[in-house]
Coordinates of C-alpha atoms and ligand atoms in Angstrom, one line a residue:
X1 CA 65.7 111.1 116.1
X2 CA 65.3 108.0 118.3
X3 CA 64.7 108.3 122.0
X4 CA 68.0 107.5 123.6
X5 CA 66.5 106.4 126.8
X6 CA 64.2 103.9 125.2
X7 CA 65.4 100.4 124.7
X8 CA 67.6 100.0 121.6
X9 CA 65.6 99.7 118.4
X10 CA 67.1 96.3 117.8
X11 CA 69.6 94.7 120.2
X12 CA 72.5 92.5 119.5
X13 CA 72.9 89.7 121.9
X14 CA 74.9 91.7 124.5
X15 CA 76.4 88.6 126.0
X16 CA 78.2 88.0 122.7
X17 CA 80.1 91.2 123.4
X18 CA 80.1 91.3 127.1
X19 CA 80.7 87.7 128.2
X20 CA 82.3 87.8 131.7
X21 CA 83.6 91.4 131.3
X22 CA 86.6 92.0 133.5
X23 CA 86.9 94.5 136.3
X24 CA 89.7 96.9 135.2
X25 CA 90.8 97.5 138.8
X26 CA 91.4 93.8 139.4
X27 CA 93.9 93.4 136.6
X28 CA 97.5 92.6 137.6
X29 CA 100.4 94.2 135.9
X30 CA 101.0 91.3 133.6
X31 CA 97.4 91.2 132.4
X32 CA 97.2 91.5 128.6
X33 CA 94.4 92.7 126.4
X34 CA 94.9 90.2 123.5
X35 CA 93.8 92.8 121.0
X36 CA 96.7 95.0 122.1
X37 CA 99.1 92.4 120.7
X38 CA 100.2 92.6 117.1
X39 CA 101.7 89.6 115.3
X40 CA 105.2 90.2 116.9
X41 CA 103.6 90.6 120.3
X42 CA 101.7 87.3 120.0
X43 CA 104.9 85.6 118.8
X44 CA 106.9 87.0 121.7
X45 CA 104.2 85.9 124.2
X46 CA 104.2 82.3 122.9
X47 CA 108.0 82.3 122.7
X48 CA 108.0 83.3 126.4
X49 CA 105.6 80.5 127.1
X50 CA 108.0 78.1 125.3
X51 CA 105.6 77.3 122.5
X52 CA 106.4 76.7 118.8
X53 CA 105.9 79.5 116.3
X54 CA 102.8 77.8 114.7
X55 CA 100.9 78.2 117.9
X56 CA 101.3 82.0 117.5
X57 CA 99.6 81.7 114.1
X58 CA 96.8 79.7 115.5
X59 CA 96.2 82.2 118.3
X60 CA 96.4 85.1 115.9
X61 CA 93.7 83.4 113.7
X62 CA 91.3 83.1 116.6
X63 CA 91.7 86.7 117.6
X64 CA 91.1 87.8 114.0
X65 CA 87.9 85.8 114.1
X66 CA 86.8 87.5 117.2
X67 CA 87.5 84.8 119.7
X68 CA 89.5 86.1 122.7
X69 CA 88.6 83.4 125.2
X70 CA 91.4 80.8 125.2
X71 CA 88.9 78.1 126.4
X72 CA 87.3 78.3 123.0
X73 CA 90.5 78.0 121.0
X74 CA 90.0 74.3 120.4
X75 CA 93.2 73.7 118.3
X76 CA 95.4 74.8 121.2
X77 CA 96.5 72.2 123.8
X78 CA 94.5 72.4 127.1
X79 CA 97.6 73.4 129.1
X80 CA 98.3 76.3 126.8
X81 CA 94.7 77.5 126.9
X82 CA 94.9 77.6 130.7
X83 CA 98.1 79.6 130.7
X84 CA 96.7 82.0 128.2
X85 CA 93.6 82.3 130.3
X86 CA 95.8 83.3 133.2
X87 CA 97.6 86.0 131.2
X88 CA 94.7 87.5 129.2
X89 CA 92.4 90.1 130.6
X90 CA 90.4 91.2 127.6
X91 CA 89.0 94.7 127.7
X92 CA 85.6 93.6 126.5
X93 CA 83.1 96.3 125.9
X94 CA 79.4 96.0 126.8
X95 CA 76.9 96.8 124.1
X96 CA 74.6 99.5 125.7
X97 CA 72.7 100.5 122.6
X98 CA 72.2 99.3 119.0
X99 CA 70.2 101.4 116.6
X100 CA 69.4 100.3 113.1
X101 CA 68.7 102.8 110.3
X102 CA 68.4 102.9 106.5
X103 CA 66.5 99.6 106.3
X104 CA 69.3 97.7 108.0
X105 CA 72.1 99.3 106.1
X106 CA 73.4 101.3 109.0
X107 CA 74.1 99.7 112.5
X108 CA 75.2 102.0 115.2
X109 CA 76.7 100.4 118.3
X110 CA 77.2 102.2 121.6
X111 CA 79.9 100.3 123.4
X112 CA 80.9 100.8 127.0
X113 CA 84.2 99.7 128.4
X114 CA 84.6 98.4 132.0
X115 CA 85.6 101.8 133.3
X116 CA 82.3 103.2 132.2
X117 CA 83.5 105.2 129.1
X118 CA 81.2 104.7 126.1
X119 CA 82.1 105.1 122.5
X120 CA 80.4 104.6 119.1
X121 CA 81.1 102.2 116.3
X122 CA 79.1 102.3 113.1
X123 CA 78.7 99.6 110.6
X124 CA 77.6 100.8 107.1
X125 CA 76.6 98.2 104.6
X126 CA 76.6 98.7 100.8
X127 CA 76.1 96.2 98.1
X128 CA 79.8 95.8 97.5
X129 CA 81.4 96.7 100.9
X130 CA 80.9 96.8 104.6
X131 CA 82.5 99.8 106.2
X132 CA 83.2 100.2 109.9
X133 CA 83.6 103.7 111.3
X134 CA 85.7 103.5 114.5
X135 CA 86.4 105.8 117.4
X136 CA 89.9 106.5 118.7
X137 CA 89.1 108.5 121.8
X138 CA 86.3 108.7 124.3
X139 CA 85.3 112.3 123.5
X140 CA 87.6 114.7 121.8
X141 CA 89.6 117.7 122.9
X142 CA 89.5 119.5 119.5
X143 CA 86.3 121.4 120.3
X144 CA 84.9 121.8 116.8
X145 CA 81.6 123.5 117.7
X146 CA 79.3 121.8 115.2
X147 CA 80.4 118.3 116.3
X148 CA 78.6 116.4 119.1
X149 CA 81.8 114.7 120.2
X150 CA 83.6 118.1 120.3
X151 CA 80.7 119.6 122.3
X152 CA 81.0 116.8 124.9
X153 CA 84.8 117.3 125.5
X154 CA 87.6 114.9 126.0
X155 CA 87.3 111.9 128.3
X156 CA 90.3 109.6 127.6
X157 CA 92.4 107.9 125.0
X158 CA 91.4 104.5 123.8
X159 CA 94.0 101.8 123.9
X160 CA 95.0 100.1 120.7
X161 CA 93.2 97.0 121.9
X162 CA 90.0 99.0 122.3
X163 CA 90.3 100.5 118.8
X164 CA 91.0 97.1 117.2
X165 CA 88.2 95.6 119.1
X166 CA 85.6 97.7 117.4
X167 CA 86.5 96.3 114.0
X168 CA 86.5 92.8 115.4
X169 CA 83.1 93.2 117.0
X170 CA 81.6 94.5 113.8
X171 CA 83.3 91.8 111.7
X172 CA 82.2 89.1 114.1
X173 CA 78.7 90.4 114.0
X174 CA 78.6 90.1 110.3
X175 CA 80.3 86.7 110.1
X176 CA 78.4 85.1 112.9
X177 CA 75.0 86.5 112.2
X178 CA 74.9 88.2 115.6
X179 CA 73.2 91.0 113.7
X180 CA 70.3 88.8 112.7
X181 CA 70.0 88.1 109.0
X182 CA 66.5 89.8 109.1
X183 CA 68.2 93.1 109.9
X184 CA 70.8 92.8 107.1
X185 CA 70.0 93.8 103.5
X186 CA 70.1 90.9 101.2
X187 CA 73.5 90.5 99.6
X188 CA 75.3 92.3 102.4
X189 CA 79.0 91.4 102.5
X190 CA 79.8 88.8 105.1
X191 CA 82.9 90.6 106.5
X192 CA 84.3 94.0 107.0
X193 CA 86.0 95.3 103.8
X194 CA 86.7 98.9 104.8
X195 CA 87.6 100.8 108.0
X196 CA 87.3 104.6 108.4
X197 CA 88.7 106.4 111.5
X198 CA 85.8 108.8 111.5
X199 CA 84.1 108.0 114.8
X200 CA 84.6 109.8 118.0
X201 CA 87.9 111.4 118.7
X202 CA 90.9 112.7 116.7
X203 CA 92.9 109.7 115.5
X204 CA 96.2 111.7 115.1
X205 CA 95.9 112.9 118.7
X206 CA 96.1 109.2 119.7
X207 CA 98.9 108.2 117.4
X208 CA 100.1 105.1 119.2
X209 CA 96.6 103.5 119.1
X210 CA 95.9 104.7 115.5
X211 CA 99.2 103.5 114.0
X212 CA 99.0 100.2 115.9
X213 CA 95.4 99.6 114.6
X214 CA 96.4 100.4 111.0
X215 CA 99.3 97.9 111.3
X216 CA 97.0 95.3 112.9
X217 CA 94.3 95.6 110.2
X218 CA 96.8 95.6 107.4
X219 CA 98.8 92.6 108.6
X220 CA 98.6 90.1 105.7
X221 CA 98.9 87.2 108.1
X222 CA 96.1 88.6 110.2
X223 CA 93.1 90.8 109.3
X224 CA 94.6 91.4 105.9
X225 CA 92.8 94.6 105.0
X226 CA 94.4 96.6 102.2
X227 CA 95.8 99.9 103.3
X228 CA 93.8 101.4 100.5
X229 CA 90.6 100.3 102.3
X230 CA 91.6 102.2 105.4
X231 CA 90.9 105.9 105.8
X232 CA 92.2 108.1 108.6
X233 CA 90.3 111.3 109.0
X234 CA 92.0 114.1 110.8
X235 CA 91.3 117.7 111.7
X236 CA 94.7 118.6 110.4
X237 CA 97.3 117.7 113.1
X238 CA 100.4 118.3 111.0
X239 CA 102.9 116.3 113.1
X240 CA 100.5 113.4 113.0
X241 CA 100.1 113.5 109.3
X242 CA 103.9 113.3 109.0
X243 CA 104.0 110.3 111.3
X244 CA 101.2 108.6 109.3
X245 CA 103.2 109.1 106.1
X246 CA 106.3 107.6 107.8
X247 CA 104.3 104.4 108.5
X248 CA 104.9 103.6 104.8
X249 CA 101.4 102.3 104.1
X250 CA 99.2 103.9 101.5
X251 CA 96.4 104.6 103.9
X252 CA 93.8 107.2 102.6
X253 CA 94.2 110.5 104.4
X254 CA 91.1 112.6 104.8
X255 CA 91.5 116.1 106.2
X256 CA 88.5 117.8 107.7
X257 CA 88.9 121.3 106.3
X258 CA 85.4 122.8 106.8
X259 CA 86.7 126.3 106.1
X260 CA 89.1 127.6 103.4
X261 CA 90.1 130.9 105.2
X262 CA 92.0 131.0 108.4
X263 CA 89.6 133.4 110.1
X264 CA 86.6 131.1 109.7
X265 CA 88.6 127.9 110.3
X266 CA 90.0 129.3 113.6
X267 CA 86.4 129.2 114.8
X268 CA 85.1 126.0 113.1
X269 CA 88.3 124.0 113.8
X270 CA 90.0 125.6 116.7
X271 CA 93.3 123.7 116.2
X272 CA 93.7 125.8 113.1
X273 CA 95.3 128.4 115.4
X274 CA 98.2 126.0 115.9
X275 CA 98.3 124.6 112.4
X276 CA 96.8 127.1 110.0
X277 CA 95.6 126.3 106.5
X278 CA 98.9 126.8 104.6
X279 CA 100.7 124.4 106.9
X280 CA 97.9 121.8 106.6
X281 CA 97.9 122.1 102.9
X282 CA 101.7 121.6 102.8
X283 CA 101.4 118.5 105.0
X284 CA 98.7 117.1 102.7
X285 CA 100.9 117.7 99.6
X286 CA 103.8 116.0 101.4
X287 CA 101.6 113.0 102.3
X288 CA 100.5 112.6 98.7
X289 CA 104.1 112.8 97.5
X290 CA 105.3 110.2 100.1
X291 CA 102.5 107.7 99.8
X292 CA 101.5 108.4 96.2
X293 CA 98.0 108.3 97.4
X294 CA 95.3 110.9 96.6
X295 CA 94.2 112.8 99.7
X296 CA 90.6 113.7 100.5
X297 CA 89.0 116.8 101.9
X298 CA 86.0 116.6 104.2
X299 CA 83.7 119.6 104.4
X300 CA 80.8 119.6 106.8
X301 CA 78.4 122.1 105.0
X302 CA 76.7 124.4 107.5
X303 CA 73.9 126.7 106.4
X304 CA 74.9 130.4 106.4
X305 CA 78.3 129.5 108.0
X306 CA 80.6 127.9 105.4
X307 CA 78.3 127.6 102.4
X308 CA 79.1 130.9 100.7
X309 CA 80.9 131.4 97.4
X310 CA 84.1 132.8 98.9
X311 CA 84.5 129.5 100.8
X312 CA 83.6 127.4 97.8
X313 CA 86.0 129.3 95.6
X314 CA 88.9 129.0 98.0
X315 CA 88.1 125.3 98.7
X316 CA 88.0 124.6 95.0
X317 CA 91.4 126.2 94.6
X318 CA 93.0 124.2 97.4
X319 CA 91.6 121.0 96.2
X320 CA 92.8 121.6 92.7
X321 CA 96.3 122.4 93.9
X322 CA 96.4 119.2 95.9
X323 CA 94.4 117.2 93.3
X324 CA 92.3 116.2 96.3
X325 CA 88.8 114.8 96.2
X326 CA 86.2 116.7 98.3
X327 CA 83.5 115.1 100.3
X328 CA 80.7 117.5 101.2
X329 CA 78.6 116.3 104.2
X330 CA 75.5 118.4 105.0
X331 CA 75.7 119.1 108.7
X332 CA 73.7 116.9 111.0
X333 CA 72.1 119.0 113.7
X334 CA 73.7 118.5 117.1
X335 CA 72.5 119.4 120.5
X336 CA 75.0 122.2 121.3
X337 CA 74.4 124.6 118.4
X338 CA 71.5 126.0 116.4
X339 CA 73.3 125.5 113.1
X340 CA 71.7 123.4 110.4
X341 CA 72.4 121.9 107.0
X342 CA 72.1 124.4 104.2
X343 CA 69.1 124.5 101.8
X344 CA 69.2 122.3 98.7
X345 CA 69.8 125.4 96.6
X346 CA 72.7 126.6 98.7
X347 CA 74.2 123.2 98.6
X348 CA 73.9 123.0 94.8
X349 CA 75.4 126.4 94.4
X350 CA 78.3 125.5 96.7
X351 CA 79.1 122.4 94.8
X352 CA 78.8 124.1 91.4
X353 CA 81.2 126.8 92.5
X354 CA 83.7 124.3 93.7
X355 CA 83.4 122.3 90.5
X356 CA 83.9 125.4 88.4
X357 CA 87.2 125.7 90.1
X358 CA 88.2 122.4 88.5
X359 CA 87.9 120.2 91.7
X360 CA 86.0 117.0 92.0
X361 CA 83.4 116.8 94.7
X362 CA 80.9 114.2 96.0
X363 CA 77.9 115.1 98.1
X364 CA 77.7 112.4 100.8
X365 CA 74.5 110.9 102.0
X366 CA 73.9 111.5 105.6
X367 CA 73.8 107.9 106.7
X368 CA 71.7 106.9 109.6
X369 CA 70.1 110.2 110.5
X370 CA 67.2 108.4 112.0
X371 CA 69.5 106.5 114.3
X372 CA 71.4 109.6 115.6
X373 CA 74.2 108.4 113.4
X374 CA 76.2 111.6 113.0
X375 CA 79.6 111.6 114.6
X376 CA 79.1 111.3 118.4
X377 CA 75.4 111.9 118.3
X378 CA 74.2 108.6 119.7
X379 CA 76.4 109.1 122.7
X380 CA 75.4 112.8 123.0
X381 CA 71.7 112.0 123.0
X382 CA 72.3 109.0 125.3
X383 CA 74.1 111.3 127.8
X384 CA 71.5 113.9 127.6
X385 CA 68.8 111.3 128.0
X386 CA 70.5 109.9 131.1
X387 CA 70.1 113.4 132.6
X388 CA 73.7 114.5 132.7
X389 CA 74.8 117.8 131.3
X390 CA 76.5 118.0 128.0
X391 CA 79.4 120.5 128.3
X392 CA 79.2 122.5 125.1
X393 CA 82.2 123.9 123.2
X394 CA 80.1 126.3 121.3
X395 CA 81.8 129.7 122.0
X396 CA 82.8 129.8 118.3
X397 CA 79.3 129.2 117.1
X398 CA 78.0 132.0 119.2
X399 CA 80.8 134.3 118.0
X400 CA 79.9 133.6 114.3
X401 CA 76.2 134.0 114.9
X402 CA 76.6 137.3 116.8
X403 CA 79.2 139.0 114.6
X404 CA 77.6 138.0 111.3
X405 CA 81.2 137.6 110.1
X406 CA 80.5 135.9 106.8
X407 CA 81.3 138.0 103.8
X408 CA 78.3 138.7 101.6
X409 CA 78.2 136.6 98.4
X410 CA 78.8 139.7 96.2
X411 CA 82.3 140.0 97.7
X412 CA 83.4 136.6 96.6
X413 CA 85.7 136.5 93.6
X414 CA 83.9 135.2 90.6
Ligands
LIG501 N1 88.4 113.9 114.4 C1 88.4 113.5 113.1 C2 87.6 112.2 112.8 C3 86.3 112.1 113.5 S1 85.1 113.3 112.9 C4 88.0 114.6 112.1 O1 87.5 115.6 112.6 O2 88.3 114.5 110.9 C5 84.6 112.6 111.4 C6 84.0 113.5 110.4 O3 82.6 113.8 110.9 C7 84.7 114.8 110.3 O4 84.9 115.2 109.0 C8 83.7 115.8 111.0 O5 83.9 117.0 110.6 C9 82.4 115.2 110.7 N2 81.3 115.7 111.5 C10 81.4 116.0 112.8 N3 80.2 116.5 113.3 C11 79.4 116.5 112.2 C12 78.0 117.0 112.1 N4 77.3 117.5 113.1 N5 77.5 116.8 110.8 C13 78.2 116.3 109.8 N6 79.5 115.9 109.9 C14 80.1 116.0 111.1
LIG502 FE1 87.0 116.1 117.3 FE2 86.6 115.5 114.7 FE3 84.6 116.3 116.3 FE4 86.5 118.0 115.6 S1 85.1 117.0 114.2 S2 85.6 117.7 117.7 S3 88.3 116.8 115.7 S4 85.8 114.4 116.5

């Protein structure tokens, strides 16, 4: 693990992200974060300013390219640039840490907004795609005990502009070479091709920003990302799943299950008490029917907690009923709990059992471990490193450890 108090391993040019950051308190009521505007919002603004429609397209194109300073929008008339300057108050984040892992394939950015809240954005490069993992909340209220973000608790919602901005920052970094070419693997894509809502926070607990960001990314006249290249990961907030389906875009839905029995899931994913497994499964089936899109199941595999045969068996059955694909992610250690990833043998056994049930499963690599790259971990270690206390939502972890609640393997149905 890197020392969070040490200077970032490699630093982006922070000015590129932070140029004249605004003081949030000084904004007047009409001030607009340009990234909070979708195509219709931009059109309405320029209409209000008495400008022809093609100016809206020009402004939109600049924003998609990561330029939010009207003075740099060289194809707009000078007078319009000045009027936009007066209206815009971009919420520009400051880059406070940038860690590089996996030989330049993983770039983890810790971004801090003008009010002091920090969030993580991770750029993962593969030969054929560049995926950005974005945050939707500063912190998270869901309290999953194995998750660093959950341990730290909820701070605030991110605005749509703050969520969109993360993709734009990562995309601009790739396009403009802000991440120096020497830190990028050869043949890395030159723009963002995939977006996953798997950073800090629960996207469906911030529906306005999540839905607005999906629409913004998908806009064919704008960022133009296929809905199939967008994945929203949720802990299973059923009303939110329904709303996402109503958006009418075939976004990939990933549900973080982590347990296939309600008693264990009540502890690992506390919101299961409001939306138990049967209800979540129903919502997933409905999502699949409405969008005609295969759903995924995320399973953070924790040694001696959810890696036994009973869980594997039940998970396999759920996945087969839903024809869902399972992603197994060995747990990254987090500061708040003693839990660890399972042994290689337990992992193999778990996957074999799930597959015997007729489900398809992929064992995910744990990207960027050397850069604190698990969900929320860079911030967690940064916070700890800065000396502040990390409030831990780890009661469930203690209960499981103390009670030894897991059924012995012999009890699992074969
Ligand atoms: N709140 C949403 C999206 C953010 S979390 C959700 O929970 O789905 C993204 C993924 O990271 C989830 O599947 C989550 O379970 C996983 N995750 C969280 N902490 C982890 C850890 N310590 N090790 C491995 N995966 C973790
Ligand atoms: Fe929140 Fe997801 Fe972490 Fe749970 S796993 S605490 S829902 S970010």
